[in-house]
Amino acid sequence: MSAPRFALGATVRIAERTPPVHHRVPSYAKGQVGRIVRVCHEHGLPEAYIRGDGRPFQRLYRVRLDQKALWRDYAGAAGDTLDIEIFEPWLEPAE
Amino acid sequence: MTSDHPHDPGHDHDHARTFQPDLSEPTSDAALIGVALRRLMIERGVYSAEEERATIERMAGANPGNGARIVARAWSDPAFKERLLADGAEAIKELGYDLSPLEFTVLENTDRLHNVVVCTLCSCYPRALLGQSPAWYKSKNYRARVVREPRAVLAEFGVALADDVEVRVHDSTAELRYMILPQRPAGTEGLDEADLAALVTRDSLIGTQRDLTPKDPAAR
């Protein structure tokens, strides 16, 4: 177990990349900036399972995104949000 | 229809209507690989046919009643609710449920917040606890739309929300599984946990229903 790189409340950017293997970051979330709302446990990284057992396990986070920033034509209220699970290698610090 | 007539053409009952459809034989490559894999696993002793049968039976026995029981406990016991929201996976062990290594995560609805769950990439769902997910949960329509127009989708389920109620969509993309803790309906102060659990619906645990209705006392 390694210490989480990001703390609760940290602002992060979800990486914008498309590895040519199975991964679990939906395209709508790539490149988006959000904040950490839950530091989860370490789990096998989906793209690492193609080599075997997914190790080394990676820290998982819940990241909160603002709907108005996510969808240009979002028709809901300004405060609406979306929470998504993202592994640490997909996150970078952001302003 | 009578059963004592000689079986000759011209009688009036309809065999097509009483015929039971059989399970279809696997024909696609994917289905055949599944059949072969299962046979190999059993032959090699990775698991036994009896273990498989028992597992399927246990999975098939899971149902939304388990979630309702957890909700009723949370409504009745504030300390349990606090533990449930902090670490759902640990808290539900108190009631005999274990979803590990999945991180069971409970999200509370409030007057100002409505939560709804989706798995945009496939159909992740706390199946071992709540049983099979509804067909619409797995549909591309729901998965694609509820993330970008949640209020429109919720309205189709009969959930109308004022603008000052935040809608929070939870996309189940990895190792967490979600359940909503709906709001306890007014007028249920005197109910015990079993009666409270009877008010909780499957859809309210997913977030496509918001208001639960106390049953009419006269009807109980």
Short mmCIF file of C-alpha atoms in Angstrom, two decimals:
data_model
loop_
_atom_site.label_atom_id
_atom_site.label_comp_id
_atom_site.label_asym_id
_atom_site.label_seq_id
_atom_site.Cartn_x
_atom_site.Cartn_y
_atom_site.Cartn_z
CA MET A 1 0.00 0.00 0.00
CA SER A 2 1.35 3.38 -0.92
CA ALA A 3 0.13 6.73 0.39
CA PRO A 4 -2.52 8.44 -1.75
CA ARG A 5 -1.02 11.06 -4.05
CA PHE A 6 -4.15 13.22 -3.88
CA ALA A 7 -5.98 14.41 -0.78
CA LEU A 8 -9.68 14.92 -0.28
CA GLY A 9 -10.69 18.18 -1.95
CA ALA A 10 -7.70 18.32 -4.32
CA THR A 11 -8.36 19.68 -7.81
CA VAL A 12 -7.36 17.20 -10.49
CA ARG A 13 -7.43 16.79 -14.24
CA ILE A 14 -8.39 13.45 -15.78
CA ALA A 15 -5.82 12.45 -18.40
CA GLU A 16 -6.80 12.71 -22.04
CA ARG A 17 -5.41 9.58 -23.62
CA THR A 18 -6.69 6.42 -25.23
CA PRO A 19 -4.53 3.36 -24.63
CA PRO A 20 -5.21 0.67 -27.24
CA VAL A 21 -6.45 -1.73 -24.55
CA HIS A 22 -9.47 -2.09 -22.35
CA HIS A 23 -9.65 0.79 -19.88
CA ARG A 24 -12.43 2.20 -17.74
CA VAL A 25 -12.34 5.95 -18.30
CA PRO A 26 -15.31 7.00 -20.44
CA SER A 27 -14.44 9.46 -23.19
CA TYR A 28 -16.75 12.16 -21.83
CA ALA A 29 -14.59 12.37 -18.67
CA LYS A 30 -11.21 12.58 -20.39
CA GLY A 31 -9.53 15.98 -20.02
CA GLN A 32 -12.07 17.14 -17.44
CA VAL A 33 -11.14 18.96 -14.24
CA GLY A 34 -12.81 17.99 -10.98
CA ARG A 35 -12.18 17.56 -7.29
CA ILE A 36 -11.48 14.52 -5.15
CA VAL A 37 -14.51 13.70 -3.01
CA ARG A 38 -13.46 10.27 -1.77
CA VAL A 39 -10.10 8.53 -1.46
CA CYS A 40 -10.87 4.86 -2.08
CA HIS A 41 -8.81 1.69 -1.72
CA GLU A 42 -6.18 0.31 -4.09
CA HIS A 43 -7.42 -2.01 -6.83
CA GLY A 44 -6.17 -3.65 -10.01
CA LEU A 45 -5.89 -1.24 -12.91
CA PRO A 46 -8.15 -2.48 -15.75
CA GLU A 47 -5.50 -1.95 -18.45
CA ALA A 48 -2.96 -3.89 -16.33
CA TYR A 49 -5.13 -7.02 -16.34
CA ILE A 50 -4.09 -7.76 -19.92
CA ARG A 51 -0.68 -8.69 -18.48
CA GLY A 52 -2.09 -10.81 -15.70
CA ASP A 53 -3.45 -9.94 -12.30
CA GLY A 54 -3.65 -6.14 -12.51
CA ARG A 55 -0.72 -5.58 -10.15
CA PRO A 56 0.65 -3.33 -8.88
CA PHE A 57 -2.69 -2.16 -7.53
CA GLN A 58 -3.41 1.53 -7.88
CA ARG A 59 -5.25 4.03 -5.72
CA LEU A 60 -8.82 4.73 -6.78
CA TYR A 61 -10.62 8.04 -6.22
CA ARG A 62 -14.08 9.45 -6.66
CA VAL A 63 -13.86 12.65 -8.68
CA ARG A 64 -16.70 15.19 -8.82
CA LEU A 65 -17.32 17.06 -12.07
CA ASP A 66 -19.67 19.98 -12.70
CA GLN A 67 -22.33 19.10 -15.25
CA LYS A 68 -22.36 22.60 -16.79
CA ALA A 69 -18.63 22.27 -17.54
CA LEU A 70 -19.01 18.71 -18.78
CA TRP A 71 -21.75 19.25 -21.38
CA ARG A 72 -21.93 22.44 -23.42
CA ASP A 73 -25.69 22.08 -23.81
CA TYR A 74 -26.46 20.89 -20.28
CA ALA A 75 -30.07 21.78 -19.58
CA GLY A 76 -30.18 21.10 -15.83
CA ALA A 77 -29.45 23.36 -12.87
CA ALA A 78 -26.09 25.07 -12.34
CA GLY A 79 -25.27 23.06 -9.22
CA ASP A 80 -25.73 19.61 -10.79
CA THR A 81 -22.75 17.27 -10.53
CA LEU A 82 -21.43 13.91 -11.65
CA ASP A 83 -19.18 11.66 -9.57
CA ILE A 84 -16.92 9.14 -11.27
CA GLU A 85 -14.29 6.60 -10.16
CA ILE A 86 -10.82 7.28 -11.57
CA PHE A 87 -7.51 5.49 -10.86
CA GLU A 88 -4.49 7.53 -9.74
CA PRO A 89 -2.41 7.05 -12.94
CA TRP A 90 -5.20 8.86 -14.80
CA LEU A 91 -5.07 11.96 -12.57
CA GLU A 92 -2.82 15.00 -12.62
CA PRO A 93 -2.81 17.99 -10.28
CA ALA A 94 -4.77 20.93 -11.70
CA GLU A 95 -5.41 24.50 -10.68
CA MET B 1 -60.04 -27.76 -23.74
CA THR B 2 -60.73 -31.40 -23.01
CA SER B 3 -58.06 -34.03 -22.52
CA ASP B 4 -59.94 -37.22 -23.29
CA HIS B 5 -60.43 -36.80 -27.03
CA PRO B 6 -58.50 -39.00 -29.45
CA HIS B 7 -55.50 -37.08 -30.75
CA ASP B 8 -56.50 -36.40 -34.30
CA PRO B 9 -56.28 -33.37 -36.54
CA GLY B 10 -59.28 -31.13 -36.55
CA HIS B 11 -59.61 -30.74 -32.80
CA ASP B 12 -59.85 -27.22 -31.52
CA HIS B 13 -57.05 -26.70 -29.00
CA ASP B 14 -53.93 -24.85 -29.98
CA HIS B 15 -50.63 -26.66 -29.56
CA ALA B 16 -48.69 -23.51 -30.49
CA ARG B 17 -50.07 -21.74 -27.45
CA THR B 18 -49.22 -24.44 -24.94
CA PHE B 19 -45.74 -25.12 -26.31
CA GLN B 20 -42.94 -24.15 -23.90
CA PRO B 21 -39.96 -22.51 -25.59
CA ASP B 22 -36.72 -24.42 -25.03
CA LEU B 23 -33.41 -22.87 -24.06
CA SER B 24 -31.68 -21.96 -27.31
CA GLU B 25 -28.56 -23.96 -28.18
CA PRO B 26 -25.37 -21.88 -28.23
CA THR B 27 -24.39 -21.03 -31.80
CA SER B 28 -22.28 -17.86 -31.61
CA ASP B 29 -18.52 -18.14 -31.12
CA ALA B 30 -18.76 -16.23 -27.86
CA ALA B 31 -21.39 -18.58 -26.45
CA LEU B 32 -19.41 -21.66 -27.52
CA ILE B 33 -16.26 -20.30 -25.87
CA GLY B 34 -18.32 -19.87 -22.70
CA VAL B 35 -19.51 -23.48 -22.82
CA ALA B 36 -15.97 -24.75 -23.47
CA LEU B 37 -14.47 -22.62 -20.71
CA ARG B 38 -17.01 -23.82 -18.18
CA ARG B 39 -16.33 -27.45 -19.12
CA LEU B 40 -12.57 -26.95 -18.80
CA MET B 41 -12.82 -25.21 -15.42
CA ILE B 42 -14.86 -28.09 -14.04
CA GLU B 43 -12.65 -30.77 -15.64
CA ARG B 44 -9.51 -29.16 -14.23
CA GLY B 45 -11.07 -28.88 -10.79
CA VAL B 46 -10.94 -25.07 -10.62
CA TYR B 47 -14.46 -25.33 -9.26
CA SER B 48 -17.05 -28.05 -9.16
CA ALA B 49 -20.42 -28.17 -10.86
CA GLU B 50 -21.98 -28.26 -7.40
CA GLU B 51 -20.14 -25.09 -6.37
CA GLU B 52 -21.32 -23.41 -9.56
CA ARG B 53 -24.90 -24.48 -8.90
CA ALA B 54 -24.76 -23.20 -5.32
CA THR B 55 -23.26 -19.87 -6.43
CA ILE B 56 -25.92 -19.35 -9.10
CA GLU B 57 -28.63 -20.17 -6.58
CA ARG B 58 -27.19 -17.73 -4.03
CA MET B 59 -26.90 -14.98 -6.68
CA ALA B 60 -30.44 -15.64 -7.85
CA GLY B 61 -31.65 -15.35 -4.26
CA ALA B 62 -30.31 -11.80 -3.88
CA ASN B 63 -33.04 -9.19 -4.22
CA PRO B 64 -33.87 -5.55 -3.43
CA GLY B 65 -35.25 -6.70 -0.07
CA ASN B 66 -31.65 -6.83 1.18
CA GLY B 67 -31.18 -3.17 0.32
CA ALA B 68 -34.52 -2.31 1.89
CA ARG B 69 -33.43 -3.98 5.12
CA ILE B 70 -30.23 -1.88 5.16
CA VAL B 71 -32.22 1.31 4.50
CA ALA B 72 -34.71 0.51 7.28
CA ARG B 73 -31.86 -0.05 9.73
CA ALA B 74 -30.27 3.27 8.73
CA TRP B 75 -33.59 5.09 9.20
CA SER B 76 -34.00 3.52 12.64
CA ASP B 77 -30.46 3.73 13.97
CA PRO B 78 -28.56 7.03 13.43
CA ALA B 79 -25.24 5.52 14.54
CA PHE B 80 -25.60 2.71 11.97
CA LYS B 81 -26.48 5.27 9.30
CA GLU B 82 -23.30 7.18 10.07
CA ARG B 83 -21.21 4.01 9.75
CA LEU B 84 -23.07 3.06 6.56
CA LEU B 85 -22.36 6.38 4.83
CA ALA B 86 -18.72 6.40 5.98
CA ASP B 87 -17.92 2.82 4.91
CA GLY B 88 -20.84 0.89 3.45
CA ALA B 89 -18.86 -2.30 2.87
CA GLU B 90 -17.93 -2.56 6.56
CA ALA B 91 -21.33 -1.46 7.89
CA ILE B 92 -23.39 -4.02 5.97
CA LYS B 93 -21.27 -6.82 7.46
CA GLU B 94 -23.20 -6.07 10.67
CA LEU B 95 -26.30 -7.33 8.81
CA GLY B 96 -24.49 -10.34 7.36
CA TYR B 97 -23.71 -8.99 3.87
CA ASP B 98 -20.22 -9.06 2.37
CA LEU B 99 -19.47 -7.60 -1.06
CA SER B 100 -15.70 -7.33 -0.65
CA PRO B 101 -13.41 -6.57 -2.39
CA LEU B 102 -15.98 -4.27 -4.02
CA GLU B 103 -16.37 -0.98 -2.14
CA PHE B 104 -20.05 -0.76 -1.33
CA THR B 105 -20.93 2.93 -1.24
CA VAL B 106 -24.19 4.38 0.07
CA LEU B 107 -25.32 7.84 -1.03
CA GLU B 108 -27.89 9.77 0.94
CA ASN B 109 -30.72 11.75 -0.62
CA THR B 110 -31.61 14.97 1.19
CA ASP B 111 -34.05 17.84 0.63
CA ARG B 112 -31.38 19.54 -1.49
CA LEU B 113 -29.72 16.55 -3.17
CA HIS B 114 -30.91 13.71 -5.36
CA ASN B 115 -28.53 10.88 -6.30
CA VAL B 116 -28.88 8.52 -9.24
CA VAL B 117 -26.62 5.63 -10.28
CA VAL B 118 -25.53 4.47 -13.73
CA CYS B 119 -22.76 2.39 -15.26
CA THR B 120 -22.07 4.09 -18.60
CA LEU B 121 -19.42 1.58 -19.69
CA CYS B 122 -21.34 -1.63 -19.03
CA SER B 123 -23.88 -2.49 -16.34
CA CYS B 124 -22.09 -2.59 -12.93
CA TYR B 125 -24.65 -3.05 -10.18
CA PRO B 126 -24.49 -4.49 -6.62
CA ARG B 127 -25.96 -7.72 -7.96
CA ALA B 128 -24.82 -9.95 -5.10
CA LEU B 129 -26.84 -7.74 -2.76
CA LEU B 130 -29.80 -6.49 -4.83
CA GLY B 131 -30.14 -9.24 -7.43
CA GLN B 132 -30.31 -8.72 -11.19
CA SER B 133 -30.51 -5.11 -12.34
CA PRO B 134 -33.59 -4.03 -14.29
CA ALA B 135 -33.37 -4.30 -18.09
CA TRP B 136 -33.51 -0.53 -18.53
CA TYR B 137 -30.45 -0.11 -16.30
CA LYS B 138 -28.45 -2.07 -18.90
CA SER B 139 -29.96 -0.24 -21.89
CA LYS B 140 -27.82 2.12 -23.97
CA ASN B 141 -30.64 4.64 -23.79
CA TYR B 142 -30.45 4.95 -19.99
CA ARG B 143 -26.65 4.69 -19.82
CA ALA B 144 -26.05 7.36 -22.45
CA ARG B 145 -28.76 9.78 -21.42
CA VAL B 146 -28.79 9.80 -17.64
CA VAL B 147 -25.27 11.27 -17.48
CA ARG B 148 -26.02 14.21 -19.77
CA GLU B 149 -29.71 14.85 -19.24
CA PRO B 150 -30.45 13.32 -15.84
CA ARG B 151 -33.41 15.57 -15.13
CA ALA B 152 -35.14 14.58 -18.37
CA VAL B 153 -34.55 10.88 -17.68
CA LEU B 154 -35.73 11.23 -14.07
CA ALA B 155 -38.87 13.01 -15.27
CA GLU B 156 -39.63 9.99 -17.45
CA PHE B 157 -39.48 7.88 -14.29
CA GLY B 158 -41.89 10.32 -12.61
CA VAL B 159 -39.28 12.18 -10.57
CA ALA B 160 -39.78 15.95 -10.90
CA LEU B 161 -37.10 18.03 -9.20
CA ALA B 162 -36.95 21.76 -8.48
CA ASP B 163 -33.85 23.60 -9.68
CA ASP B 164 -32.63 24.09 -6.12
CA VAL B 165 -32.34 20.32 -5.67
CA GLU B 166 -28.91 19.27 -6.91
CA VAL B 167 -28.89 16.20 -9.15
CA ARG B 168 -25.76 14.10 -8.69
CA VAL B 169 -25.12 11.28 -11.13
CA HIS B 170 -22.78 8.50 -10.02
CA ASP B 171 -21.00 6.69 -12.84
CA SER B 172 -19.94 3.25 -11.62
CA THR B 173 -16.71 2.89 -13.59
CA ALA B 174 -14.49 0.73 -11.40
CA GLU B 175 -14.55 -1.10 -8.08
CA LEU B 176 -17.33 0.68 -6.25
CA ARG B 177 -20.94 -0.42 -6.13
CA TYR B 178 -23.64 2.03 -5.16
CA MET B 179 -26.94 2.13 -3.38
CA ILE B 180 -29.05 5.18 -2.62
CA LEU B 181 -30.36 5.84 0.86
CA PRO B 182 -33.77 7.36 0.07
CA GLN B 183 -35.45 9.83 2.41
CA ARG B 184 -37.68 8.36 5.08
CA PRO B 185 -41.28 9.27 4.30
CA ALA B 186 -43.17 11.45 6.76
CA GLY B 187 -45.75 9.74 8.91
CA THR B 188 -43.70 6.59 9.48
CA GLU B 189 -42.48 7.42 12.98
CA GLY B 190 -44.22 4.50 14.64
CA LEU B 191 -43.08 1.81 12.17
CA ASP B 192 -40.63 -0.93 13.04
CA GLU B 193 -37.78 -1.96 10.74
CA ALA B 194 -39.75 -4.67 8.93
CA ASP B 195 -42.60 -2.27 8.13
CA LEU B 196 -40.12 0.42 7.07
CA ALA B 197 -38.30 -2.00 4.78
CA ALA B 198 -41.61 -2.79 3.05
CA LEU B 199 -41.78 0.85 1.89
CA VAL B 200 -38.45 0.73 0.04
CA THR B 201 -38.55 -0.02 -3.70
CA ARG B 202 -35.81 -1.25 -6.01
CA ASP B 203 -35.86 1.92 -8.09
CA SER B 204 -35.46 4.10 -5.01
CA LEU B 205 -32.19 2.23 -4.33
CA ILE B 206 -30.96 3.16 -7.84
CA GLY B 207 -32.28 6.72 -7.69
CA THR B 208 -34.94 6.58 -10.38
CA GLN B 209 -37.59 6.99 -7.71
CA ARG B 210 -37.39 9.69 -5.03
CA ASP B 211 -40.53 9.80 -2.91
CA LEU B 212 -41.57 6.69 -1.03
CA THR B 213 -45.16 6.40 0.06
CA PRO B 214 -46.24 5.15 3.46
CA LYS B 215 -48.74 2.38 3.03
CA ASP B 216 -52.33 3.22 3.89
CA PRO B 217 -52.75 2.05 7.52
CA ALA B 218 -56.28 0.92 6.70
CA ALA B 219 -54.89 -1.45 4.07
CA ARG B 220 -52.41 -3.11 6.39
#
